Structures are given as structure tokens and as C-alpha cells.
XYZ file of C-alpha atoms in Angstrom:
350
model
C 5.318 34.435 -2.528
C 6.336 33.501 0.957
C 5.219 29.881 0.837
C 6.789 29.236 -2.542
C 9.898 30.764 -1.275
C 9.925 28.368 1.693
C 9.404 25.371 -0.593
C 12.156 26.454 -2.824
C 14.283 26.301 0.257
C 13.216 22.955 0.921
C 14.079 21.826 -2.665
C 10.311 20.730 -3.343
C 8.512 23.408 -5.048
C 9.189 21.933 -8.499
C 7.318 18.682 -7.655
C 4.209 18.285 -9.476
C 1.999 18.000 -6.489
C 3.488 21.294 -5.022
C 2.955 23.145 -8.434
C -0.729 22.105 -8.396
C -1.042 23.302 -4.775
C 0.626 26.559 -5.823
C -1.302 27.120 -8.987
C 1.599 26.295 -11.397
C 1.259 24.866 -14.770
C 1.681 20.920 -14.727
C 1.559 18.354 -17.410
C -0.319 15.765 -15.551
C -2.112 15.371 -12.149
C -0.245 14.119 -9.158
C -1.473 11.394 -7.105
C -1.510 9.929 -3.630
C -3.985 7.961 -1.334
C -5.554 8.676 2.044
C -4.592 5.745 4.229
C -1.947 4.668 2.003
C 0.153 3.463 4.704
C -1.795 0.813 6.021
C -3.091 -2.844 6.466
C -3.426 -3.622 2.688
C 0.418 -3.921 2.629
C 1.977 -6.992 3.869
C 5.143 -4.981 4.689
C 3.050 -2.821 6.855
C 1.603 -5.648 8.653
C 5.192 -7.125 9.261
C 6.043 -3.699 10.983
C 2.861 -3.818 12.960
C 3.457 -7.464 14.173
C 6.881 -6.280 15.405
C 5.438 -3.362 17.170
C 2.351 -5.070 18.637
C -0.061 -2.390 18.080
C -0.994 0.485 15.873
C -0.412 3.055 18.827
C 3.105 1.506 19.506
C 3.930 2.148 15.969
C 3.108 5.904 16.438
C 4.877 6.013 19.642
C 8.233 4.744 18.002
C 9.450 7.371 15.285
C 11.478 4.587 13.543
C 8.465 2.375 12.836
C 6.221 5.496 11.905
C 8.780 6.515 9.440
C 9.188 3.048 7.885
C 5.527 2.763 7.127
C 5.274 6.259 5.933
C 8.067 5.501 3.269
C 6.539 2.007 2.169
C 3.974 3.295 -0.318
C 6.645 5.649 -2.103
C 8.713 2.579 -2.497
C 6.139 -0.273 -3.246
C 3.257 1.730 -4.893
C 5.054 4.922 -6.357
C 2.597 7.378 -5.053
C 3.751 11.092 -5.633
C 3.583 12.082 -1.984
C 4.175 10.633 1.401
C 1.727 11.377 4.346
C 3.213 11.035 7.886
C 1.897 7.859 9.660
C 0.122 8.972 12.727
C -3.432 9.421 14.229
C -5.699 12.274 14.442
C -6.539 11.332 18.043
C -2.790 11.930 19.300
C -3.846 15.607 19.756
C -6.836 14.579 22.160
C -4.383 12.416 24.099
C -1.630 15.186 24.281
C -4.687 17.411 25.702
C -5.202 14.804 28.575
C -7.671 12.502 27.149
C -6.119 8.758 27.088
C -7.683 6.250 24.746
C -7.088 2.727 23.651
C -7.911 1.018 20.330
C -10.413 -1.967 20.911
C -10.553 -4.530 18.214
C -13.750 -4.378 16.105
C -14.749 -1.270 17.920
C -11.939 1.581 17.322
C -10.904 4.206 19.764
C -12.389 4.269 23.302
C -11.522 7.191 25.760
C -11.206 6.417 29.392
C -12.950 9.690 30.437
C -14.657 11.442 27.793
C -15.656 15.239 28.071
C -19.508 15.154 28.946
C -19.796 18.578 30.536
C -18.239 22.021 31.030
C -16.646 21.056 34.136
C -14.561 18.363 32.433
C -12.787 20.911 30.489
C -10.616 21.718 33.557
C -8.829 18.335 33.061
C -7.490 19.518 29.738
C -3.906 20.552 29.385
C -1.540 22.638 26.945
C 0.248 20.477 24.361
C 3.397 22.457 24.054
C 5.475 20.125 25.870
C 3.608 16.810 25.034
C 5.658 13.648 24.851
C 3.290 11.841 22.315
C 3.555 14.672 19.761
C 7.384 14.571 19.807
C 7.128 11.294 18.658
C 5.358 12.426 15.353
C 7.868 15.238 14.981
C 10.717 12.796 15.139
C 9.240 10.574 12.785
C 8.934 13.530 10.357
C 12.504 14.363 10.608
C 13.420 10.779 9.819
C 11.125 10.783 6.688
C 12.341 14.050 5.648
C 15.972 13.175 5.723
C 15.290 9.869 3.824
C 13.020 11.429 1.149
C 15.636 14.350 0.528
C 13.286 16.064 -1.837
C 12.166 13.145 -3.750
C 8.438 13.844 -3.033
C 6.508 16.161 -0.913
C 5.727 14.921 2.877
C 2.293 15.704 4.073
C 1.299 16.532 7.650
C -2.124 16.326 8.980
C -4.522 16.835 11.736
C -8.031 16.321 12.535
C -10.513 19.168 12.362
C -11.826 20.542 15.711
C -15.290 19.109 15.187
C -14.035 15.744 14.213
C -11.742 15.649 17.462
C -14.722 17.103 19.507
C -16.954 14.137 18.209
C -14.475 11.481 19.687
C -13.468 13.415 22.916
C -17.183 13.868 23.936
C -18.707 10.637 22.689
C -16.016 8.605 24.085
C -15.655 6.292 20.925
C -16.658 5.905 17.451
C -20.408 6.233 16.538
C -22.902 6.423 13.569
C -24.781 9.433 15.064
C -22.448 10.891 17.742
C -25.505 11.601 19.815
C -23.553 12.680 22.925
C -21.447 15.104 20.861
C -24.476 16.845 19.166
C -26.559 16.782 22.669
C -23.559 18.854 23.801
C -23.888 21.412 21.061
C -27.467 21.872 21.606
C -27.521 21.803 25.532
C -24.237 23.853 25.905
C -23.425 25.666 22.946
C -20.924 28.101 24.988
C -19.086 25.083 26.516
C -18.945 23.381 23.216
C -17.296 26.512 21.545
C -14.987 26.680 24.464
C -13.863 23.094 23.885
C -13.637 23.520 19.907
C -11.473 26.696 20.692
C -9.109 24.691 22.955
C -8.904 21.863 20.290
C -8.216 24.499 17.738
C -5.286 26.059 19.412
C -3.898 22.699 20.107
C -4.182 21.768 16.491
C -2.517 24.976 15.244
C 0.504 24.176 17.753
C 0.614 20.561 16.441
C 0.528 21.673 12.900
C 3.258 24.232 13.305
C 5.376 21.569 15.067
C 4.956 19.319 12.023
C 5.986 22.019 9.655
C 9.025 22.899 11.709
C 9.969 19.278 11.790
C 9.693 19.183 8.003
C 6.408 18.525 6.358
C 5.948 20.277 3.077
C 1.931 20.704 3.214
C -0.725 19.947 5.531
C -4.298 18.228 5.448
C -7.055 19.044 7.858
C -9.414 16.073 8.010
C -13.002 16.827 9.041
C -14.135 13.248 8.921
C -17.572 13.936 10.487
C -18.563 16.971 8.983
C -21.311 15.246 7.192
C -23.215 14.512 10.288
C -23.844 18.280 10.911
C -26.564 20.215 9.385
C -25.603 23.157 7.114
C -26.257 25.606 9.797
C -24.474 23.810 12.558
C -21.406 23.210 10.270
C -21.234 26.812 9.743
C -21.376 27.583 13.406
C -19.396 24.624 15.005
C -16.794 23.359 12.205
C -16.109 25.982 9.668
C -14.867 28.889 11.778
C -12.374 26.724 13.578
C -11.075 25.210 10.264
C -10.780 28.959 9.095
C -8.722 29.818 12.255
C -6.439 26.822 11.664
C -5.824 27.546 7.933
C -5.442 31.417 8.865
C -2.779 30.460 11.329
C -0.723 28.099 8.976
C 0.814 30.235 6.266
C 4.143 28.544 5.907
C 3.077 25.671 3.690
C 0.042 24.994 1.331
C -3.217 23.750 3.072
C -5.658 21.056 1.939
C -9.034 20.729 3.661
C -11.041 17.602 3.419
C -14.541 17.886 4.934
C -16.295 14.385 4.292
C -19.839 14.694 3.434
C -19.963 18.538 3.417
C -21.187 18.801 -0.218
C -23.732 21.283 1.158
C -20.991 23.753 2.151
C -18.885 23.925 -1.085
C -19.590 27.681 -1.539
C -18.504 28.328 2.145
C -15.413 26.173 1.819
C -14.337 28.199 -1.013
C -13.823 31.108 1.569
C -11.260 29.324 3.501
C -7.790 30.440 3.338
C -6.203 27.193 1.838
C -5.078 25.982 -1.626
C -6.865 22.688 -1.818
C -10.343 21.406 -1.283
C -10.768 17.728 -0.864
C -13.728 15.997 -2.237
C -15.405 12.632 -1.100
C -16.662 10.311 -3.662
C -20.283 11.299 -3.271
C -19.506 14.938 -4.760
C -19.310 15.076 -8.492
C -16.347 17.039 -9.804
C -18.303 18.712 -12.347
C -20.744 20.038 -9.702
C -17.884 20.945 -7.332
C -15.525 22.874 -9.596
C -17.908 25.640 -10.209
C -17.514 26.639 -6.644
C -13.779 26.778 -6.596
C -12.478 29.136 -9.411
C -9.148 29.771 -7.831
C -8.406 26.556 -5.855
C -7.112 23.102 -6.650
C -9.355 20.087 -5.885
C -8.409 16.738 -4.614
C -10.087 13.340 -4.973
C -12.282 11.554 -5.389
C -12.442 7.962 -6.571
C -14.642 5.683 -4.586
C -12.321 3.505 -2.609
C -14.559 0.424 -3.390
C -13.576 0.825 -6.988
C -10.242 -0.807 -5.937
C -12.031 -4.071 -5.546
C -12.639 -4.153 -9.330
C -10.383 -5.703 -11.896
C -7.447 -3.369 -12.899
C -9.038 -2.871 -16.304
C -12.283 -1.423 -14.656
C -10.148 0.555 -12.255
C -8.205 2.247 -15.138
C -11.535 3.065 -17.060
C -13.087 4.548 -13.796
C -9.978 6.624 -13.114
C -9.802 8.004 -16.539
C -13.359 9.044 -16.162
C -12.628 10.822 -12.892
C -9.537 12.614 -14.305
C -11.607 13.771 -17.318
C -14.254 15.488 -15.030
C -11.729 17.440 -12.915
C -10.366 20.744 -14.146
C -7.098 20.291 -15.903
C -3.899 21.574 -14.002
C -5.959 22.052 -10.879
C -6.321 18.391 -9.628
C -4.633 16.134 -7.130
C -5.903 12.606 -7.657
C -6.713 10.662 -4.754
C -9.357 8.300 -3.267
C -12.728 9.844 -1.777
C -11.672 8.529 1.526
C -9.106 6.054 2.610
C -7.758 2.664 1.504
C -9.588 -0.217 2.868
C -7.392 -2.961 4.461
C -8.531 -5.736 2.232
C -7.749 -4.071 -1.090
C -4.725 -5.632 -3.182
C -1.841 -3.361 -3.454
C -1.713 -4.227 -7.176
C -5.128 -2.429 -7.498
C -3.788 0.792 -5.839
C -0.848 0.585 -8.372
C -3.212 0.395 -11.223
C -5.024 3.643 -9.961
C -1.632 5.397 -9.279
C -0.159 4.277 -12.649
C -3.225 5.312 -14.714
C -3.064 8.917 -13.245
C 0.664 9.108 -13.751
C 0.314 8.003 -17.367
C -2.571 10.695 -17.953
C -1.425 13.890 -19.540
C -3.064 17.346 -20.290
């Protein structure tokens, strides 16, 4: 298998997480957490104070590498995920954004009609993506095969939402209006984002990541019909183009599309906490599943976290599960509560 051969050359193929992704036998599930490098860690906040802002942390590879490694050292998770942001691709394509307190990302000039597409550019020589590649090289060197390093990107539909809405939203009405009023232009933009994302992920792989995850954070606001037209084909193109390392697809809220997700050329499907493993696993006879503890569970006492984690582990198919949260860590969760989750998984055996 070409992927396995490449991972062997990286010295990472025998790690428990990689074995699950490759369909190999394991004695326990691996575990990591989305947003595991973040504000819940005092050490992260110290770096952020030094940097001055989230975007400055991303722009400086040494800082990005430092916070990427913190959960490995402080929590003991089984994988690192490079510290970055899904919107760096939009910025590389020419759409500048700023992060506004209590509001999130805000774009200076969002895409609102087909004529705006002419302002987009190729990302092949984008400075802001080079920062991420450099951070990956630092982390890969520091890990030295200790655990896998995960690269990631936002799915085209999710980036489309931010690039056309101009900011976060509960409904993304500007984005959905564009789908219905100008489907041809929407497909043109989605195609451009897809090609940029493929280029970006291949750059991450070249820099040293061992597997990649595609986040479709806003899949759940689409109808099943619209997901099949405006999201799924573009995720498929990305997965088809990335053959060098295992691929994880996380489409939050897309419980209605599990059968279609099984057709994607990827090894792992991520589940949010609203999808029960016993329901989901019937759709994926040959793929591993990732997830899916409700992040809010980590507000509970460690004893309760352990009980609910064990309940989750028992519901997933044995040997075909990467333990994770059903979405990202919240900033006010105590680090010890994440440790309780991680250690419970690592003490579990098949």
C-alpha cells in the first residue's frame, strides 16, 4: 500500500492512531481532541499574550509550533494537530480578515456576486501559508516520530460560508442566497476554493504532516439535497487528490448524509456528538470512525467524565475508532478534565 509505505518511511506507521486509520489491529483506541491547542491551557495563554493576537501566533512558526506541542506534553494526547486556522486559505486567495472580539472573523470585502471572483488569486506562492508549512517542519522535527502530526483545512462549503457572508452567522443567509440565486457562480467559487485547498494540503504533507482532516463545520445548515450538490462533490475531489496520507472527514451536523459520506475516498469519518455511534457504524463497514463525546461533558466531575467516556467507547466498533470530542474544546474547560477523558481512553483495552 503506497500510503503505508510512505508512513513507514516517516517512522510513524506503527503508532496506534495510524494503525486505526490504516485498518490494522490495535489493542486500544487512540485519542486526541479538536481544538486541543487552545485557551483552556494557561501555557497557551502565555504564548498568546506574548504574540498579542491569535493571527500573530499563526504568522510566527515558532509560536504556532510551541502551542501545537503543548497538548502532547501537558495532556498526553496521541496526536498533535498543527496550530492554524481554516481561514488562512481564504486570506491566501486574497480576502483579508480580522478577528473581532466577541464576534469572530470579519472579512474586509466578502464575495457577494460573480464579478467579485476576479479579485481572487492563486495560492501557490502565498506568504501566510508558508508560515504554516514552516511550523509543521518545526513540529515534525521536535516530535521525531513520537506521535502523528495532523494537518487540516476547511471544506470548500465552510470556507464559502465565511467568504460570502463576511463573518460568522447562525444562518449564513448571504451564502445560501448566493447558492440559490447564482448556482453557477457558487460552483465556480467552490471549485476555486477546492483547488486552493488541495494545494494547501499537499504543501502540509510535503512539510511533514502524517494525516489530514477536512472540517466541514457548516455542513449541518445545508439540506440533504444542497449538501449533495454544494459540499460533498468538493470534499470528494479533495480526498481523491490527497493520496499520500490517510484522510479524515468531519462534516458537523451531516447525520443525514452518512450513507453518502461512506462513498468518500477517505479512511476515517468524524462524528459530532449528536450522532449515536451505534446508528452511524452500520453505514461504514470499512472505515474507521472518530469522535464523539459532547465537549460539554468535560464540565462534569472526572468520575462522570470517565463513566460517559467508557459508555462512548463501548458503543464504537472495536479497533475501528479514534476517540475524540464531537466538536472542539471550549476555552473554560479545566485541563484536568481533558486529561480525565484522555487517560480513560488510554486505559481502555479491547
